[in-house]
Amino acid sequence: GAVVSQHPSWVICKSGTSVKIECRSLDFQATTMFWYRQFPKQSLMLMATSNEGSKATYEQGVEKDKFLINHASLTLSTLTVTSAHPEDSSFYICSASPYESEETQYFGPGTRLLVL
Amino acid sequence: DAKTTQPTSMDCAEGRAANLPCNHSTISGNEYVYWYRQIHSQGPQYIIHGLKNNETNEMASLIITEDRKSSTLILPHATLRDTAVYYCIVRVGDNYGQNFVFGPGTRLSVLP
């Protein structure tokens, strides 16, 4: 199957700092990528839809000024958590679909963020 | 997208078949049944999907009832590494811009 990578795999930061998470489709192009967040013992919740060359679409309750999304190319989307606080500590996961198999989405390995 | 219901948890003996049920009684004609799994601290892994015919790949088999209101994921010979949360998701297939909606899933524990 298609491969999606994320970097970093885990990050620890101080409260008030910003953290950037990268999501890459390694062997396919994706005009749309999705960002999810998962808290302990809970399921994945969609945060936003990242669209190449245009603004991201955010789910209700997700602050667009706090979670900045940039989809600058067909293989890269970034999520920046600005002025991170302990409540932003979570597991962040991205996904994307190749055009050739648009029925199926492939997920990245996730990035674990811990804000102290 | 149609909602699904799955048991909260299941146990399976190592080497035996694991049969994970999913109910999706309100599924529409153009919606596929997808199965993903999530091993602890990893991203979801695609397993299999189907529309109405039974499907099989190197990982699992998917059995969909004739009325499409329920399905079963079968792991033929479960191993300890199959311990994970399994998600059954119903979604329109060729909908490139549509995300997947995850429910709580079934926590499968494969026991030695």
Tab-separated table of C-alpha atoms in Angstrom:
chain	number	residue	atom	x	y	z
A	1	GLY	CA	0.000	0.000	0.000
A	2	ALA	CA	0.884	3.659	-0.211
A	3	VAL	CA	3.133	5.124	2.474
A	4	VAL	CA	2.522	8.213	4.572
A	5	SER	CA	5.215	9.455	6.927
A	6	GLN	CA	5.175	11.933	9.780
A	7	HIS	CA	7.948	13.864	11.451
A	8	PRO	CA	8.752	14.019	14.259
A	9	SER	CA	7.391	10.826	15.769
A	10	TRP	CA	7.350	12.415	19.184
A	11	VAL	CA	8.074	15.832	20.616
A	12	ILE	CA	8.242	17.387	24.066
A	13	CYS	CA	8.000	21.144	24.362
A	14	LYS	CA	7.491	23.857	26.921
A	15	SER	CA	4.173	25.602	27.303
A	16	GLY	CA	3.916	28.642	25.057
A	17	THR	CA	6.171	27.376	22.286
A	18	SER	CA	5.122	26.343	18.776
A	19	VAL	CA	5.550	22.902	17.297
A	20	LYS	CA	5.493	21.938	13.617
A	21	ILE	CA	4.482	18.453	12.485
A	22	GLU	CA	5.091	17.298	8.911
A	23	CYS	CA	3.018	14.813	6.953
A	24	ARG	CA	4.425	13.430	3.708
A	25	SER	CA	3.045	11.098	1.087
A	26	LEU	CA	6.167	9.195	0.048
A	27	ASP	CA	5.129	7.470	-3.151
A	28	PHE	CA	2.063	9.321	-4.334
A	29	GLN	CA	0.603	12.776	-4.691
A	30	ALA	CA	-2.294	13.988	-2.601
A	31	THR	CA	-4.269	17.187	-3.112
A	32	THR	CA	-6.134	16.479	0.106
A	33	MET	CA	-4.753	15.345	3.428
A	34	PHE	CA	-6.516	15.012	6.754
A	35	TRP	CA	-5.346	15.791	10.271
A	36	TYR	CA	-6.741	13.856	13.226
A	37	ARG	CA	-6.170	14.066	16.945
A	38	GLN	CA	-6.455	11.207	19.403
A	39	PHE	CA	-6.554	11.548	23.182
A	40	PRO	CA	-5.759	8.571	25.438
A	41	LYS	CA	-8.335	5.783	25.323
A	42	GLN	CA	-10.387	7.683	22.744
A	43	SER	CA	-10.921	7.291	19.028
A	44	LEU	CA	-9.531	9.498	16.276
A	45	MET	CA	-11.244	12.839	15.812
A	46	LEU	CA	-10.913	14.846	12.606
A	47	MET	CA	-9.376	18.276	13.163
A	48	ALA	CA	-9.100	19.665	9.660
A	49	THR	CA	-8.905	18.926	5.974
A	50	SER	CA	-5.776	20.190	4.279
A	51	ASN	CA	-6.094	21.236	0.637
A	52	GLU	CA	-3.089	21.843	-1.591
A	53	GLY	CA	-2.945	25.426	-2.718
A	54	SER	CA	-5.906	26.615	-0.679
A	55	LYS	CA	-7.022	27.175	2.873
A	56	ALA	CA	-7.659	24.290	5.179
A	57	THR	CA	-11.142	23.441	6.364
A	58	TYR	CA	-11.449	23.103	10.124
A	59	GLU	CA	-13.928	21.065	12.122
A	60	GLN	CA	-16.190	22.786	14.587
A	61	GLY	CA	-14.399	23.577	17.802
A	62	VAL	CA	-10.892	23.509	16.300
A	63	GLU	CA	-9.207	26.910	16.391
A	64	LYS	CA	-7.689	27.697	13.011
A	65	ASP	CA	-5.359	30.317	14.484
A	66	LYS	CA	-3.977	27.826	16.946
A	67	PHE	CA	-3.595	24.897	14.574
A	68	LEU	CA	-2.027	26.312	11.431
A	69	ILE	CA	-2.092	24.065	8.383
A	70	ASN	CA	0.008	24.588	5.281
A	71	HIS	CA	-0.334	22.255	2.283
A	72	ALA	CA	2.415	23.709	0.140
A	73	SER	CA	2.944	20.808	-2.252
A	74	LEU	CA	1.225	17.643	-3.431
A	75	THR	CA	3.307	15.541	-1.045
A	76	LEU	CA	3.583	17.671	2.077
A	77	SER	CA	1.205	19.109	4.631
A	78	THR	CA	2.304	20.681	7.903
A	79	LEU	CA	0.420	21.248	11.130
A	80	THR	CA	1.777	23.880	13.491
A	81	VAL	CA	0.501	23.967	17.037
A	82	THR	CA	1.030	27.573	18.093
A	83	SER	CA	1.516	28.621	21.706
A	84	ALA	CA	1.076	25.050	22.841
A	85	HIS	CA	-0.465	24.328	26.236
A	86	PRO	CA	-0.602	21.082	28.242
A	87	GLU	CA	-4.153	20.422	27.030
A	88	ASP	CA	-2.772	20.218	23.471
A	89	SER	CA	-0.810	17.128	24.452
A	90	SER	CA	-2.155	14.406	22.214
A	91	PHE	CA	-1.442	11.976	19.385
A	92	TYR	CA	-1.668	13.728	16.010
A	93	ILE	CA	-2.226	11.614	12.899
A	94	CYS	CA	-2.479	12.537	9.229
A	95	SER	CA	-3.919	10.617	6.293
A	96	ALA	CA	-4.038	10.893	2.516
A	97	SER	CA	-5.351	9.103	-0.561
A	98	PRO	CA	-3.556	8.431	-3.853
A	99	TYR	CA	-5.522	9.260	-6.973
A	100	GLU	CA	-5.068	5.706	-8.223
A	101	SER	CA	-6.833	4.216	-5.210
A	102	GLU	CA	-8.962	7.074	-4.028
A	103	GLU	CA	-11.294	4.681	-2.250
A	104	THR	CA	-8.655	4.023	0.391
A	105	GLN	CA	-6.879	6.362	2.759
A	106	TYR	CA	-3.498	5.662	4.270
A	107	PHE	CA	-2.494	6.942	7.646
A	108	GLY	CA	0.793	8.193	8.982
A	109	PRO	CA	2.413	6.642	12.056
A	110	GLY	CA	1.370	9.564	14.218
A	111	THR	CA	3.176	12.214	16.245
A	112	ARG	CA	2.951	12.212	20.010
A	113	LEU	CA	3.085	15.704	21.467
A	114	LEU	CA	3.722	16.350	25.151
A	115	VAL	CA	3.504	19.940	26.339
A	116	LEU	CA	5.025	20.588	29.743
B	1	ASP	CA	-22.023	8.317	6.352
B	2	ALA	CA	-23.851	5.423	7.990
B	3	LYS	CA	-23.033	4.620	11.595
B	4	THR	CA	-21.637	1.301	12.698
B	5	THR	CA	-21.845	-0.654	15.927
B	6	GLN	CA	-19.162	-3.027	17.121
B	7	PRO	CA	-18.566	-4.950	20.337
B	8	THR	CA	-16.355	-3.062	22.727
B	9	SER	CA	-13.875	-5.869	23.173
B	10	MET	CA	-13.145	-9.461	22.195
B	11	ASP	CA	-10.621	-12.128	23.080
B	12	CYS	CA	-9.181	-14.719	20.744
B	13	ALA	CA	-6.757	-17.576	21.295
B	14	GLU	CA	-3.517	-17.410	19.371
B	15	GLY	CA	-3.678	-19.489	16.204
B	16	ARG	CA	-7.462	-19.477	16.080
B	17	ALA	CA	-9.626	-17.447	13.742
B	18	ALA	CA	-10.764	-14.063	15.008
B	19	ASN	CA	-14.219	-13.062	13.815
B	20	LEU	CA	-15.053	-9.408	14.383
B	21	PRO	CA	-18.663	-8.394	13.725
B	22	CYS	CA	-19.980	-5.025	12.638
B	23	ASN	CA	-23.540	-3.816	12.221
B	24	HIS	CA	-24.350	-1.103	9.698
B	25	SER	CA	-28.093	-1.376	9.238
B	26	THR	CA	-28.485	2.073	7.647
B	27	ILE	CA	-25.829	1.613	4.984
B	28	SER	CA	-26.578	3.180	1.601
B	29	GLY	CA	-26.145	1.516	-1.770
B	30	ASN	CA	-22.984	3.450	-2.650
B	31	GLU	CA	-21.262	3.045	0.708
B	32	TYR	CA	-18.370	0.694	1.196
B	33	VAL	CA	-17.422	-1.175	4.359
B	34	TYR	CA	-13.851	-0.491	5.438
B	35	TRP	CA	-11.795	-2.094	8.162
B	36	TYR	CA	-8.760	-0.499	9.764
B	37	ARG	CA	-6.848	-1.445	12.854
B	38	GLN	CA	-4.715	0.536	15.246
B	39	ILE	CA	-1.963	-1.072	17.192
B	40	HIS	CA	-1.028	0.784	20.360
B	41	SER	CA	0.682	4.138	19.710
B	42	GLN	CA	0.611	3.743	15.920
B	43	GLY	CA	-1.469	5.210	13.121
B	44	PRO	CA	-4.418	3.223	11.744
B	45	GLN	CA	-3.520	0.474	9.287
B	46	TYR	CA	-5.744	-0.340	6.314
B	47	ILE	CA	-6.944	-3.946	6.300
B	48	ILE	CA	-9.626	-4.453	3.693
B	49	HIS	CA	-12.765	-2.957	2.196
B	50	GLY	CA	-15.714	-4.104	0.121
B	51	LEU	CA	-19.025	-3.053	-1.357
B	52	LYS	CA	-21.194	-6.162	-1.472
B	53	ASN	CA	-19.062	-9.115	-2.476
B	54	ASN	CA	-16.905	-10.959	-0.001
B	55	GLU	CA	-13.274	-9.918	-0.179
B	56	THR	CA	-10.016	-11.582	0.791
B	57	ASN	CA	-6.441	-10.371	0.880
B	58	GLU	CA	-3.227	-11.389	2.572
B	59	MET	CA	-4.346	-9.940	5.878
B	60	ALA	CA	-7.997	-10.894	6.257
B	61	SER	CA	-11.346	-11.801	4.777
B	62	LEU	CA	-14.422	-9.620	4.748
B	63	ILE	CA	-17.827	-11.246	4.726
B	64	ILE	CA	-20.761	-8.937	3.955
B	65	THR	CA	-24.313	-10.191	4.404
B	66	GLU	CA	-26.594	-10.216	1.400
B	67	ASP	CA	-28.671	-7.313	2.734
B	68	ARG	CA	-25.397	-5.481	3.549
B	69	LYS	CA	-26.621	-4.591	7.007
B	70	SER	CA	-23.751	-6.334	8.728
B	71	SER	CA	-20.294	-7.691	8.047
B	72	THR	CA	-17.587	-9.778	9.657
B	73	LEU	CA	-13.843	-9.339	9.491
B	74	ILE	CA	-12.002	-12.633	9.747
B	75	LEU	CA	-8.376	-12.981	10.733
B	76	PRO	CA	-7.812	-16.649	9.864
B	77	HIS	CA	-4.926	-17.401	12.214
B	78	ALA	CA	-4.621	-14.715	14.853
B	79	THR	CA	-1.206	-13.966	16.302
B	80	LEU	CA	-0.193	-11.898	19.304
B	81	ARG	CA	0.718	-9.077	16.915
B	82	ASP	CA	-2.917	-8.848	15.843
B	83	THR	CA	-3.818	-7.398	19.240
B	84	ALA	CA	-5.225	-3.976	18.352
B	85	VAL	CA	-8.343	-1.842	18.112
B	86	TYR	CA	-10.296	-2.720	14.970
B	87	TYR	CA	-12.470	-0.087	13.347
B	88	CYS	CA	-15.364	-0.808	11.004
B	89	ILE	CA	-16.206	2.273	8.929
B	90	VAL	CA	-18.885	2.798	6.330
B	91	ARG	CA	-18.169	5.446	3.740
B	92	VAL	CA	-18.893	6.397	0.152
B	93	GLY	CA	-16.026	4.859	-1.799
B	94	ASP	CA	-14.971	7.199	-4.560
B	95	ASN	CA	-15.191	10.293	-2.431
B	96	TYR	CA	-11.681	11.639	-2.526
B	97	GLY	CA	-12.285	14.666	-0.358
B	98	GLN	CA	-14.121	12.828	2.392
B	99	ASN	CA	-12.463	11.851	5.640
B	100	PHE	CA	-13.057	8.666	7.596
B	101	VAL	CA	-15.220	8.839	10.710
B	102	PHE	CA	-13.904	6.577	13.462
B	103	GLY	CA	-16.104	5.060	16.143
B	104	PRO	CA	-14.774	3.431	19.313
B	105	GLY	CA	-13.950	0.175	17.516
B	106	THR	CA	-13.411	-3.307	18.961
B	107	ARG	CA	-10.413	-3.975	21.148
B	108	LEU	CA	-9.172	-7.423	20.153
B	109	SER	CA	-6.864	-9.206	22.556
B	110	VAL	CA	-5.093	-12.260	21.191
B	111	LEU	CA	-4.172	-14.509	24.083
B	112	PRO	CA	-1.279	-16.984	24.144
